JSON list of C-alpha atoms in Angstrom, two decimals:
[
{"chain": "U", "resi": 676, "resn": "MET", "atom": "CA", "xyz": [3.83, -32.52, 28.10]},
{"chain": "U", "resi": 677, "resn": "ASN", "atom": "CA", "xyz": [6.52, -33.93, 25.72]},
{"chain": "U", "resi": 678, "resn": "THR", "atom": "CA", "xyz": [8.36, -31.35, 24.36]},
{"chain": "U", "resi": 679, "resn": "ARG", "atom": "CA", "xyz": [7.93, -32.39, 20.78]},
{"chain": "U", "resi": 680, "resn": "VAL", "atom": "CA", "xyz": [4.36, -32.12, 21.16]},
{"chain": "U", "resi": 681, "resn": "VAL", "atom": "CA", "xyz": [4.90, -28.37, 22.60]},
{"chain": "U", "resi": 682, "resn": "ILE", "atom": "CA", "xyz": [6.93, -27.53, 20.18]},
{"chain": "U", "resi": 683, "resn": "LYS", "atom": "CA", "xyz": [4.81, -28.79, 17.36]},
{"chain": "U", "resi": 684, "resn": "ILE", "atom": "CA", "xyz": [1.97, -27.06, 18.93]},
{"chain": "U", "resi": 685, "resn": "GLY", "atom": "CA", "xyz": [3.74, -23.71, 18.85]},
{"chain": "U", "resi": 686, "resn": "PHE", "atom": "CA", "xyz": [5.19, -23.63, 14.97]},
{"chain": "U", "resi": 687, "resn": "SER", "atom": "CA", "xyz": [1.48, -24.72, 14.22]},
{"chain": "U", "resi": 688, "resn": "TRP", "atom": "CA", "xyz": [-0.30, -21.50, 15.90]},
{"chain": "U", "resi": 689, "resn": "ILE", "atom": "CA", "xyz": [2.59, -19.70, 14.26]},
{"chain": "U", "resi": 690, "resn": "LYS", "atom": "CA", "xyz": [1.51, -20.84, 10.89]},
{"chain": "U", "resi": 691, "resn": "THR", "atom": "CA", "xyz": [-1.98, -20.34, 11.31]},
{"chain": "U", "resi": 692, "resn": "SER", "atom": "CA", "xyz": [-1.61, -16.64, 12.77]},
{"chain": "U", "resi": 693, "resn": "GLY", "atom": "CA", "xyz": [0.31, -16.10, 9.82]},
{"chain": "U", "resi": 694, "resn": "LYS", "atom": "CA", "xyz": [-2.01, -16.80, 7.66]},
{"chain": "U", "resi": 695, "resn": "MET", "atom": "CA", "xyz": [-4.48, -14.87, 9.25]},
{"chain": "U", "resi": 696, "resn": "LEU", "atom": "CA", "xyz": [-2.13, -12.16, 9.49]},
{"chain": "U", "resi": 697, "resn": "GLY", "atom": "CA", "xyz": [-1.48, -12.51, 5.69]},
{"chain": "U", "resi": 698, "resn": "SER", "atom": "CA", "xyz": [-5.23, -12.35, 4.86]},
{"chain": "U", "resi": 699, "resn": "TYR", "atom": "CA", "xyz": [-5.67, -9.50, 7.04]},
{"chain": "U", "resi": 700, "resn": "LEU", "atom": "CA", "xyz": [-2.88, -7.48, 5.09]},
{"chain": "U", "resi": 701, "resn": "SER", "atom": "CA", "xyz": [-4.23, -8.62, 1.98]},
{"chain": "U", "resi": 702, "resn": "LEU", "atom": "CA", "xyz": [-7.69, -7.56, 2.49]},
{"chain": "U", "resi": 703, "resn": "GLY", "atom": "CA", "xyz": [-6.10, -4.34, 3.98]},
{"chain": "U", "resi": 704, "resn": "MET", "atom": "CA", "xyz": [-3.98, -3.59, 1.23]},
{"chain": "U", "resi": 705, "resn": "ILE", "atom": "CA", "xyz": [-7.01, -3.95, -1.27]},
{"chain": "U", "resi": 706, "resn": "MET", "atom": "CA", "xyz": [-9.38, -1.90, 0.68]},
{"chain": "U", "resi": 707, "resn": "GLY", "atom": "CA", "xyz": [-6.84, 0.91, 0.95]},
{"chain": "U", "resi": 708, "resn": "LEU", "atom": "CA", "xyz": [-5.94, 0.74, -2.89]},
{"chain": "U", "resi": 709, "resn": "ALA", "atom": "CA", "xyz": [-9.65, 1.41, -3.78]},
{"chain": "U", "resi": 710, "resn": "CYS", "atom": "CA", "xyz": [-9.84, 4.44, -1.09]},
{"chain": "U", "resi": 711, "resn": "PHE", "atom": "CA", "xyz": [-6.60, 5.64, -2.85]},
{"chain": "U", "resi": 712, "resn": "ILE", "atom": "CA", "xyz": [-7.84, 5.29, -6.29]},
{"chain": "U", "resi": 713, "resn": "LEU", "atom": "CA", "xyz": [-10.99, 6.77, -5.16]},
{"chain": "U", "resi": 714, "resn": "PHE", "atom": "CA", "xyz": [-9.23, 9.74, -4.11]},
{"chain": "U", "resi": 715, "resn": "TYR", "atom": "CA", "xyz": [-6.95, 10.34, -7.00]},
{"chain": "U", "resi": 716, "resn": "ASN", "atom": "CA", "xyz": [-9.88, 10.27, -9.48]},
{"chain": "U", "resi": 717, "resn": "LEU", "atom": "CA", "xyz": [-11.72, 12.80, -7.09]},
{"chain": "U", "resi": 718, "resn": "ALA", "atom": "CA", "xyz": [-8.76, 14.77, -6.81]},
{"chain": "U", "resi": 719, "resn": "GLU", "atom": "CA", "xyz": [-7.70, 14.33, -10.60]},
{"chain": "U", "resi": 720, "resn": "ASP", "atom": "CA", "xyz": [-11.72, 15.44, -11.32]},
{"chain": "U", "resi": 721, "resn": "LEU", "atom": "CA", "xyz": [-11.53, 18.63, -9.16]},
{"chain": "U", "resi": 722, "resn": "LEU", "atom": "CA", "xyz": [-8.18, 19.89, -10.74]},
{"chain": "U", "resi": 723, "resn": "GLU", "atom": "CA", "xyz": [-9.95, 19.67, -14.14]},
{"chain": "U", "resi": 724, "resn": "GLN", "atom": "CA", "xyz": [-12.76, 21.01, -12.76]},
{"chain": "U", "resi": 725, "resn": "VAL", "atom": "CA", "xyz": [-15.46, 18.71, -13.94]},
{"chain": "U", "resi": 726, "resn": "LEU", "atom": "CA", "xyz": [-16.96, 18.11, -10.77]},
{"chain": "U", "resi": 727, "resn": "GLY", "atom": "CA", "xyz": [-19.61, 20.61, -10.70]},
{"chain": "U", "resi": 728, "resn": "GLN", "atom": "CA", "xyz": [-22.72, 18.88, -11.91]},
{"chain": "U", "resi": 729, "resn": "PHE", "atom": "CA", "xyz": [-21.93, 15.89, -9.66]},
{"chain": "U", "resi": 730, "resn": "ASP", "atom": "CA", "xyz": [-22.34, 18.28, -6.27]},
{"chain": "U", "resi": 731, "resn": "GLN", "atom": "CA", "xyz": [-24.92, 20.01, -7.61]},
{"chain": "U", "resi": 732, "resn": "ASN", "atom": "CA", "xyz": [-27.03, 16.95, -8.42]},
{"chain": "U", "resi": 733, "resn": "ILE", "atom": "CA", "xyz": [-26.15, 15.39, -4.72]},
{"chain": "U", "resi": 734, "resn": "ALA", "atom": "CA", "xyz": [-26.68, 18.42, -2.75]},
{"chain": "U", "resi": 735, "resn": "ALA", "atom": "CA", "xyz": [-29.90, 19.15, -4.10]},
{"chain": "U", "resi": 736, "resn": "SER", "atom": "CA", "xyz": [-31.21, 15.68, -3.34]},
{"chain": "U", "resi": 737, "resn": "ILE", "atom": "CA", "xyz": [-30.09, 16.42, 0.14]},
{"chain": "U", "resi": 738, "resn": "THR", "atom": "CA", "xyz": [-30.95, 19.71, 1.02]},
{"chain": "U", "resi": 739, "resn": "ILE", "atom": "CA", "xyz": [-34.69, 19.19, -0.74]},
{"chain": "U", "resi": 740, "resn": "TYR", "atom": "CA", "xyz": [-35.42, 17.86, 2.90]},
{"chain": "U", "resi": 741, "resn": "ASN", "atom": "CA", "xyz": [-34.61, 20.87, 4.32]},
{"chain": "U", "resi": 742, "resn": "SER", "atom": "CA", "xyz": [-36.49, 21.94, 7.30]},
{"chain": "U", "resi": 743, "resn": "PRO", "atom": "CA", "xyz": [-36.22, 23.83, 10.93]},
{"chain": "U", "resi": 744, "resn": "ARG", "atom": "CA", "xyz": [-36.28, 19.48, 12.74]},
{"chain": "U", "resi": 745, "resn": "VAL", "atom": "CA", "xyz": [-34.10, 18.41, 10.11]},
{"chain": "U", "resi": 746, "resn": "THR", "atom": "CA", "xyz": [-31.83, 21.49, 10.33]},
{"chain": "U", "resi": 747, "resn": "GLU", "atom": "CA", "xyz": [-31.37, 21.06, 14.48]},
{"chain": "U", "resi": 748, "resn": "PHE", "atom": "CA", "xyz": [-30.63, 16.93, 13.71]},
{"chain": "U", "resi": 749, "resn": "MET", "atom": "CA", "xyz": [-27.81, 17.80, 11.36]},
{"chain": "U", "resi": 750, "resn": "LYS", "atom": "CA", "xyz": [-25.98, 20.35, 13.49]},
{"chain": "U", "resi": 751, "resn": "LEU", "atom": "CA", "xyz": [-25.62, 17.75, 16.35]},
{"chain": "U", "resi": 752, "resn": "LEU", "atom": "CA", "xyz": [-24.57, 15.20, 13.87]},
{"chain": "U", "resi": 753, "resn": "THR", "atom": "CA", "xyz": [-22.00, 17.76, 12.47]},
{"chain": "U", "resi": 754, "resn": "ASP", "atom": "CA", "xyz": [-20.92, 18.46, 16.10]},
{"chain": "U", "resi": 755, "resn": "MET", "atom": "CA", "xyz": [-20.51, 14.53, 16.90]},
{"chain": "U", "resi": 756, "resn": "GLY", "atom": "CA", "xyz": [-17.30, 14.98, 14.08]},
{"chain": "U", "resi": 757, "resn": "SER", "atom": "CA", "xyz": [-16.05, 18.26, 15.26]},
{"chain": "U", "resi": 758, "resn": "ALA", "atom": "CA", "xyz": [-12.58, 18.39, 16.81]},
{"chain": "U", "resi": 759, "resn": "ALA", "atom": "CA", "xyz": [-13.54, 19.01, 20.52]},
{"chain": "U", "resi": 760, "resn": "VAL", "atom": "CA", "xyz": [-16.05, 16.24, 20.40]},
{"chain": "U", "resi": 761, "resn": "MET", "atom": "CA", "xyz": [-13.86, 13.51, 18.95]},
{"chain": "U", "resi": 762, "resn": "ILE", "atom": "CA", "xyz": [-10.95, 14.30, 21.16]},
{"chain": "U", "resi": 763, "resn": "GLY", "atom": "CA", "xyz": [-13.36, 14.63, 24.47]},
{"chain": "U", "resi": 764, "resn": "LEU", "atom": "CA", "xyz": [-14.29, 10.62, 23.32]},
{"chain": "U", "resi": 765, "resn": "ALA", "atom": "CA", "xyz": [-10.77, 9.65, 22.37]},
{"chain": "U", "resi": 766, "resn": "LEU", "atom": "CA", "xyz": [-9.61, 10.66, 25.52]},
{"chain": "U", "resi": 767, "resn": "LEU", "atom": "CA", "xyz": [-12.00, 8.51, 27.56]},
{"chain": "U", "resi": 768, "resn": "VAL", "atom": "CA", "xyz": [-12.23, 5.99, 25.43]},
{"chain": "U", "resi": 769, "resn": "ILE", "atom": "CA", "xyz": [-7.99, 5.53, 25.26]},
{"chain": "U", "resi": 770, "resn": "ALA", "atom": "CA", "xyz": [-8.29, 6.25, 29.62]},
{"chain": "U", "resi": 771, "resn": "GLY", "atom": "CA", "xyz": [-10.34, 2.76, 29.41]},
{"chain": "U", "resi": 772, "resn": "LEU", "atom": "CA", "xyz": [-8.06, 1.10, 27.24]},
{"chain": "U", "resi": 773, "resn": "VAL", "atom": "CA", "xyz": [-5.37, 2.09, 29.32]},
{"chain": "U", "resi": 774, "resn": "TYR", "atom": "CA", "xyz": [-6.02, 1.77, 32.81]},
{"chain": "U", "resi": 775, "resn": "TYR", "atom": "CA", "xyz": [-9.11, -1.02, 32.81]},
{"chain": "U", "resi": 776, "resn": "LYS", "atom": "CA", "xyz": [-7.78, -3.40, 30.35]},
{"chain": "U", "resi": 777, "resn": "ASN", "atom": "CA", "xyz": [-3.88, -2.47, 29.41]},
{"chain": "U", "resi": 778, "resn": "LEU", "atom": "CA", "xyz": [-4.70, -2.28, 25.69]},
{"chain": "U", "resi": 779, "resn": "TYR", "atom": "CA", "xyz": [-1.59, 0.22, 24.81]},
{"chain": "U", "resi": 780, "resn": "TRP", "atom": "CA", "xyz": [-1.00, -0.89, 21.60]},
{"chain": "U", "resi": 781, "resn": "ASP", "atom": "CA", "xyz": [-4.81, -0.19, 20.99]},
{"chain": "U", "resi": 782, "resn": "ALA", "atom": "CA", "xyz": [-4.83, 2.99, 22.56]},
{"chain": "U", "resi": 783, "resn": "GLY", "atom": "CA", "xyz": [-2.05, 4.15, 21.00]},
{"chain": "U", "resi": 784, "resn": "MET", "atom": "CA", "xyz": [-3.18, 3.39, 17.48]},
{"chain": "U", "resi": 785, "resn": "LEU", "atom": "CA", "xyz": [-6.74, 4.93, 17.99]},
{"chain": "U", "resi": 786, "resn": "THR", "atom": "CA", "xyz": [-4.38, 8.70, 18.89]},
{"chain": "U", "resi": 787, "resn": "ILE", "atom": "CA", "xyz": [-2.11, 7.79, 15.67]},
{"chain": "U", "resi": 788, "resn": "ALA", "atom": "CA", "xyz": [-5.63, 7.48, 13.67]},
{"chain": "U", "resi": 789, "resn": "LEU", "atom": "CA", "xyz": [-7.29, 10.21, 14.87]},
{"chain": "U", "resi": 790, "resn": "SER", "atom": "CA", "xyz": [-4.46, 12.72, 15.14]},
{"chain": "U", "resi": 791, "resn": "GLY", "atom": "CA", "xyz": [-2.65, 11.56, 11.85]},
{"chain": "U", "resi": 792, "resn": "ALA", "atom": "CA", "xyz": [-6.12, 12.11, 10.19]},
{"chain": "U", "resi": 793, "resn": "PHE", "atom": "CA", "xyz": [-6.13, 15.69, 11.51]},
{"chain": "U", "resi": 794, "resn": "LEU", "atom": "CA", "xyz": [-2.98, 16.24, 9.72]},
{"chain": "U", "resi": 795, "resn": "MET", "atom": "CA", "xyz": [-3.32, 14.67, 6.97]},
{"chain": "U", "resi": 796, "resn": "ASN", "atom": "CA", "xyz": [-6.44, 16.65, 6.23]},
{"chain": "U", "resi": 797, "resn": "TYR", "atom": "CA", "xyz": [-4.75, 19.80, 7.12]},
{"chain": "U", "resi": 798, "resn": "LEU", "atom": "CA", "xyz": [-2.09, 19.05, 4.43]},
{"chain": "U", "resi": 799, "resn": "LEU", "atom": "CA", "xyz": [-4.16, 18.15, 1.76]},
{"chain": "U", "resi": 800, "resn": "LYS", "atom": "CA", "xyz": [-6.68, 21.11, 2.50]},
{"chain": "U", "resi": 801, "resn": "LEU", "atom": "CA", "xyz": [-3.30, 23.47, 1.62]},
{"chain": "U", "resi": 802, "resn": "ALA", "atom": "CA", "xyz": [-2.32, 21.35, -1.31]},
{"chain": "U", "resi": 803, "resn": "PHE", "atom": "CA", "xyz": [-5.47, 21.89, -3.11]},
{"chain": "U", "resi": 804, "resn": "HIS", "atom": "CA", "xyz": [-6.83, 24.86, -1.59]},
{"chain": "U", "resi": 805, "resn": "ARG", "atom": "CA", "xyz": [-10.70, 24.81, -2.61]},
{"chain": "U", "resi": 806, "resn": "PRO", "atom": "CA", "xyz": [-12.69, 27.21, -1.39]},
{"chain": "U", "resi": 807, "resn": "ARG", "atom": "CA", "xyz": [-16.02, 26.74, 0.28]},
{"chain": "U", "resi": 808, "resn": "PRO", "atom": "CA", "xyz": [-19.12, 26.67, -1.23]},
{"chain": "U", "resi": 809, "resn": "ASP", "atom": "CA", "xyz": [-20.34, 29.74, -2.46]},
{"chain": "U", "resi": 810, "resn": "ILE", "atom": "CA", "xyz": [-24.17, 29.54, -0.75]},
{"chain": "U", "resi": 811, "resn": "MET", "atom": "CA", "xyz": [-25.40, 30.69, 2.37]},
{"chain": "U", "resi": 812, "resn": "SER", "atom": "CA", "xyz": [-24.58, 28.08, 5.21]},
{"chain": "U", "resi": 813, "resn": "LEU", "atom": "CA", "xyz": [-26.29, 27.10, 8.11]},
{"chain": "U", "resi": 814, "resn": "VAL", "atom": "CA", "xyz": [-23.04, 26.94, 10.56]},
{"chain": "U", "resi": 815, "resn": "GLN", "atom": "CA", "xyz": [-20.00, 28.48, 10.33]},
{"chain": "U", "resi": 816, "resn": "ALA", "atom": "CA", "xyz": [-17.03, 27.27, 8.95]},
{"chain": "U", "resi": 817, "resn": "SER", "atom": "CA", "xyz": [-13.40, 28.46, 8.50]},
{"chain": "U", "resi": 818, "resn": "GLY", "atom": "CA", "xyz": [-10.80, 27.33, 6.02]},
{"chain": "U", "resi": 819, "resn": "TYR", "atom": "CA", "xyz": [-10.72, 25.49, 2.66]},
{"chain": "U", "resi": 820, "resn": "SER", "atom": "CA", "xyz": [-13.20, 22.33, 1.56]},
{"chain": "U", "resi": 821, "resn": "PHE", "atom": "CA", "xyz": [-11.29, 19.67, -0.08]},
{"chain": "U", "resi": 822, "resn": "PRO", "atom": "CA", "xyz": [-11.50, 17.27, 1.70]},
{"chain": "U", "resi": 823, "resn": "SER", "atom": "CA", "xyz": [-14.24, 17.82, 4.63]},
{"chain": "U", "resi": 824, "resn": "GLY", "atom": "CA", "xyz": [-12.19, 17.40, 7.82]},
{"chain": "U", "resi": 825, "resn": "HIS", "atom": "CA", "xyz": [-15.83, 16.06, 9.61]},
{"chain": "U", "resi": 826, "resn": "ALA", "atom": "CA", "xyz": [-15.99, 13.18, 7.35]},
{"chain": "U", "resi": 827, "resn": "MET", "atom": "CA", "xyz": [-12.28, 11.99, 7.40]},
{"chain": "U", "resi": 828, "resn": "ALA", "atom": "CA", "xyz": [-11.52, 12.68, 11.11]},
{"chain": "U", "resi": 829, "resn": "SER", "atom": "CA", "xyz": [-15.18, 10.88, 11.91]},
{"chain": "U", "resi": 830, "resn": "LEU", "atom": "CA", "xyz": [-14.14, 7.74, 9.93]},
{"chain": "U", "resi": 831, "resn": "ALA", "atom": "CA", "xyz": [-10.88, 7.33, 10.88]},
{"chain": "U", "resi": 832, "resn": "PHE", "atom": "CA", "xyz": [-11.61, 7.64, 14.31]},
{"chain": "U", "resi": 833, "resn": "TYR", "atom": "CA", "xyz": [-14.97, 5.93, 14.61]},
{"chain": "U", "resi": 834, "resn": "GLY", "atom": "CA", "xyz": [-13.96, 3.23, 12.24]},
{"chain": "U", "resi": 835, "resn": "MET", "atom": "CA", "xyz": [-11.41, 2.46, 14.56]},
{"chain": "U", "resi": 836, "resn": "LEU", "atom": "CA", "xyz": [-13.68, 2.16, 17.36]},
{"chain": "U", "resi": 837, "resn": "ALA", "atom": "CA", "xyz": [-15.68, 0.04, 15.44]},
{"chain": "U", "resi": 838, "resn": "PHE", "atom": "CA", "xyz": [-12.89, -2.41, 14.79]},
{"chain": "U", "resi": 839, "resn": "LEU", "atom": "CA", "xyz": [-11.72, -2.59, 18.19]},
{"chain": "U", "resi": 840, "resn": "LEU", "atom": "CA", "xyz": [-15.28, -3.42, 19.25]},
{"chain": "U", "resi": 841, "resn": "TRP", "atom": "CA", "xyz": [-15.25, -6.05, 16.43]},
{"chain": "U", "resi": 842, "resn": "SER", "atom": "CA", "xyz": [-11.69, -7.32, 17.42]},
{"chain": "U", "resi": 843, "resn": "TYR", "atom": "CA", "xyz": [-12.68, -7.91, 20.96]},
{"chain": "U", "resi": 844, "resn": "PHE", "atom": "CA", "xyz": [-16.40, -8.41, 21.23]},
{"chain": "U", "resi": 845, "resn": "LYS", "atom": "CA", "xyz": [-17.19, -9.90, 18.05]},
{"chain": "U", "resi": 846, "resn": "THR", "atom": "CA", "xyz": [-19.41, -13.01, 19.66]},
{"chain": "U", "resi": 847, "resn": "SER", "atom": "CA", "xyz": [-22.08, -10.43, 21.33]},
{"chain": "U", "resi": 848, "resn": "LYS", "atom": "CA", "xyz": [-25.07, -9.30, 18.84]},
{"chain": "U", "resi": 849, "resn": "MET", "atom": "CA", "xyz": [-25.09, -5.98, 20.68]},
{"chain": "U", "resi": 850, "resn": "VAL", "atom": "CA", "xyz": [-21.46, -5.21, 19.60]},
{"chain": "U", "resi": 851, "resn": "TYR", "atom": "CA", "xyz": [-22.93, -5.44, 15.87]},
{"chain": "U", "resi": 852, "resn": "MET", "atom": "CA", "xyz": [-25.42, -3.05, 16.71]},
{"chain": "U", "resi": 853, "resn": "GLY", "atom": "CA", "xyz": [-22.81, -0.81, 18.54]},
{"chain": "U", "resi": 854, "resn": "ILE", "atom": "CA", "xyz": [-20.87, -1.21, 14.89]},
{"chain": "U", "resi": 855, "resn": "LEU", "atom": "CA", "xyz": [-24.25, -0.08, 12.92]},
{"chain": "U", "resi": 856, "resn": "VAL", "atom": "CA", "xyz": [-24.76, 2.83, 14.82]},
{"chain": "U", "resi": 857, "resn": "LEU", "atom": "CA", "xyz": [-21.16, 4.15, 14.28]},
{"chain": "U", "resi": 858, "resn": "ILE", "atom": "CA", "xyz": [-21.39, 3.48, 10.45]},
{"chain": "U", "resi": 859, "resn": "LEU", "atom": "CA", "xyz": [-24.62, 5.31, 10.15]},
{"chain": "U", "resi": 860, "resn": "LEU", "atom": "CA", "xyz": [-23.09, 8.00, 12.93]},
{"chain": "U", "resi": 861, "resn": "VAL", "atom": "CA", "xyz": [-19.85, 8.71, 10.08]},
{"chain": "U", "resi": 862, "resn": "LEU", "atom": "CA", "xyz": [-22.65, 9.02, 7.27]},
{"chain": "U", "resi": 863, "resn": "GLY", "atom": "CA", "xyz": [-24.65, 11.08, 8.56]},
{"chain": "U", "resi": 864, "resn": "ILE", "atom": "CA", "xyz": [-21.59, 13.50, 9.53]},
{"chain": "U", "resi": 865, "resn": "GLY", "atom": "CA", "xyz": [-20.76, 13.47, 6.11]},
{"chain": "U", "resi": 866, "resn": "ILE", "atom": "CA", "xyz": [-24.47, 14.06, 4.49]},
{"chain": "U", "resi": 867, "resn": "SER", "atom": "CA", "xyz": [-24.93, 16.86, 7.39]},
{"chain": "U", "resi": 868, "resn": "ARG", "atom": "CA", "xyz": [-21.80, 18.78, 6.18]},
{"chain": "U", "resi": 869, "resn": "ILE", "atom": "CA", "xyz": [-23.30, 18.83, 2.68]},
{"chain": "U", "resi": 870, "resn": "TYR", "atom": "CA", "xyz": [-26.88, 19.67, 4.05]},
{"chain": "U", "resi": 871, "resn": "LEU", "atom": "CA", "xyz": [-25.64, 22.34, 6.40]},
{"chain": "U", "resi": 872, "resn": "GLY", "atom": "CA", "xyz": [-23.74, 24.19, 2.95]},
{"chain": "U", "resi": 873, "resn": "VAL", "atom": "CA", "xyz": [-20.19, 23.82, 4.25]},
{"chain": "U", "resi": 874, "resn": "HIS", "atom": "CA", "xyz": [-19.20, 21.28, 1.91]},
{"chain": "U", "resi": 875, "resn": "TYR", "atom": "CA", "xyz": [-19.64, 19.85, -1.66]},
{"chain": "U", "resi": 876, "resn": "PRO", "atom": "CA", "xyz": [-20.47, 16.54, -2.07]},
{"chain": "U", "resi": 877, "resn": "SER", "atom": "CA", "xyz": [-17.32, 15.52, -3.54]},
{"chain": "U", "resi": 878, "resn": "ASP", "atom": "CA", "xyz": [-15.32, 17.20, -0.33]},
{"chain": "U", "resi": 879, "resn": "VAL", "atom": "CA", "xyz": [-17.22, 14.02, 2.04]},
{"chain": "U", "resi": 880, "resn": "LEU", "atom": "CA", "xyz": [-16.37, 11.86, -0.23]},
{"chain": "U", "resi": 881, "resn": "ALA", "atom": "CA", "xyz": [-13.00, 12.71, -0.55]},
{"chain": "U", "resi": 882, "resn": "GLY", "atom": "CA", "xyz": [-12.60, 12.63, 2.85]},
{"chain": "U", "resi": 883, "resn": "TYR", "atom": "CA", "xyz": [-13.40, 8.97, 3.37]},
{"chain": "U", "resi": 884, "resn": "ALA", "atom": "CA", "xyz": [-11.42, 8.17, 0.61]},
{"chain": "U", "resi": 885, "resn": "ALA", "atom": "CA", "xyz": [-8.32, 9.23, 2.21]},
{"chain": "U", "resi": 886, "resn": "ALA", "atom": "CA", "xyz": [-9.70, 8.42, 5.99]},
{"chain": "U", "resi": 887, "resn": "GLY", "atom": "CA", "xyz": [-10.06, 4.72, 4.21]},
{"chain": "U", "resi": 888, "resn": "VAL", "atom": "CA", "xyz": [-6.37, 4.72, 2.89]},
{"chain": "U", "resi": 889, "resn": "TRP", "atom": "CA", "xyz": [-5.30, 6.13, 6.41]},
{"chain": "U", "resi": 890, "resn": "LEU", "atom": "CA", "xyz": [-7.63, 3.73, 8.53]},
{"chain": "U", "resi": 891, "resn": "THR", "atom": "CA", "xyz": [-6.67, 0.45, 6.41]},
{"chain": "U", "resi": 892, "resn": "GLY", "atom": "CA", "xyz": [-2.96, 1.36, 7.35]},
{"chain": "U", "resi": 893, "resn": "CYS", "atom": "CA", "xyz": [-3.55, 2.10, 10.97]},
{"chain": "U", "resi": 894, "resn": "ILE", "atom": "CA", "xyz": [-5.70, -1.55, 11.55]},
{"chain": "U", "resi": 895, "resn": "MET", "atom": "CA", "xyz": [-2.98, -2.95, 9.05]},
{"chain": "U", "resi": 896, "resn": "ALA", "atom": "CA", "xyz": [-0.50, -2.00, 11.41]},
{"chain": "U", "resi": 897, "resn": "LEU", "atom": "CA", "xyz": [-2.14, -2.61, 14.91]},
{"chain": "U", "resi": 898, "resn": "ASN", "atom": "CA", "xyz": [-2.64, -6.46, 13.54]},
{"chain": "U", "resi": 899, "resn": "THR", "atom": "CA", "xyz": [0.98, -6.62, 12.67]},
{"chain": "U", "resi": 900, "resn": "LEU", "atom": "CA", "xyz": [2.30, -5.55, 15.51]},
{"chain": "U", "resi": 901, "resn": "LYS", "atom": "CA", "xyz": [-0.04, -7.79, 18.10]},
{"chain": "U", "resi": 902, "resn": "SER", "atom": "CA", "xyz": [0.66, -10.81, 15.69]},
{"chain": "U", "resi": 903, "resn": "ASN", "atom": "CA", "xyz": [4.26, -10.49, 16.22]},
{"chain": "U", "resi": 904, "resn": "ARG", "atom": "CA", "xyz": [4.19, -9.75, 19.52]},
{"chain": "U", "resi": 905, "resn": "ARG", "atom": "CA", "xyz": [1.93, -13.22, 20.25]},
{"chain": "U", "resi": 906, "resn": "ILE", "atom": "CA", "xyz": [4.28, -14.81, 18.14]},
{"chain": "U", "resi": 907, "resn": "ASP", "atom": "CA", "xyz": [7.66, -13.73, 20.06]},
{"chain": "U", "resi": 908, "resn": "ALA", "atom": "CA", "xyz": [5.59, -14.60, 23.68]},
{"chain": "U", "resi": 909, "resn": "VAL", "atom": "CA", "xyz": [5.47, -18.56, 21.65]}
]
């Protein structure tokens, strides 16, 4: 093939990739900013002690469905957001990404997404030191309440899993079903924390918001790294 044609194709590909990367970054920045604003408003309302009515109304609409079967289901959901379960799943996924697909960047970013969410949640809890709900909870929970660690870590981890599935298997209808299941799982984990009486609704919402900022940052970083590697390869 003519050298000029090869160079022209290469520059055309780089230009297209740059536009796609720019679109991803712009969308990521918008989503990250929206999550940050949500978290900021919740934190401000917490410090001004104006979340009481909001938390009471949302919690009442969830706990009204209390029953032994629902309680067992909620305990199962909350276990899916526990550190032990997510770390175990993360190790399995990371092993598959590295040993079967050689996707080191993806495995590394999945690790960063989960571990970073744990660390950020720990620091935020220390910063706001909100006590847990003063009610008889259905499971044991320790530490501060705001933001919810289960909500935050589950969105960061399962959200990154959903993104990786979409990245490599977006043409498969089964993958979209899998992504939907992951979304419902994250929402269910958050609801379970309210139902079980260990978090206020605002804790869960703040956990999602903080995780949204972190997750979009991780995805943007992964896309940038992979895009740069492709351009270098050209």
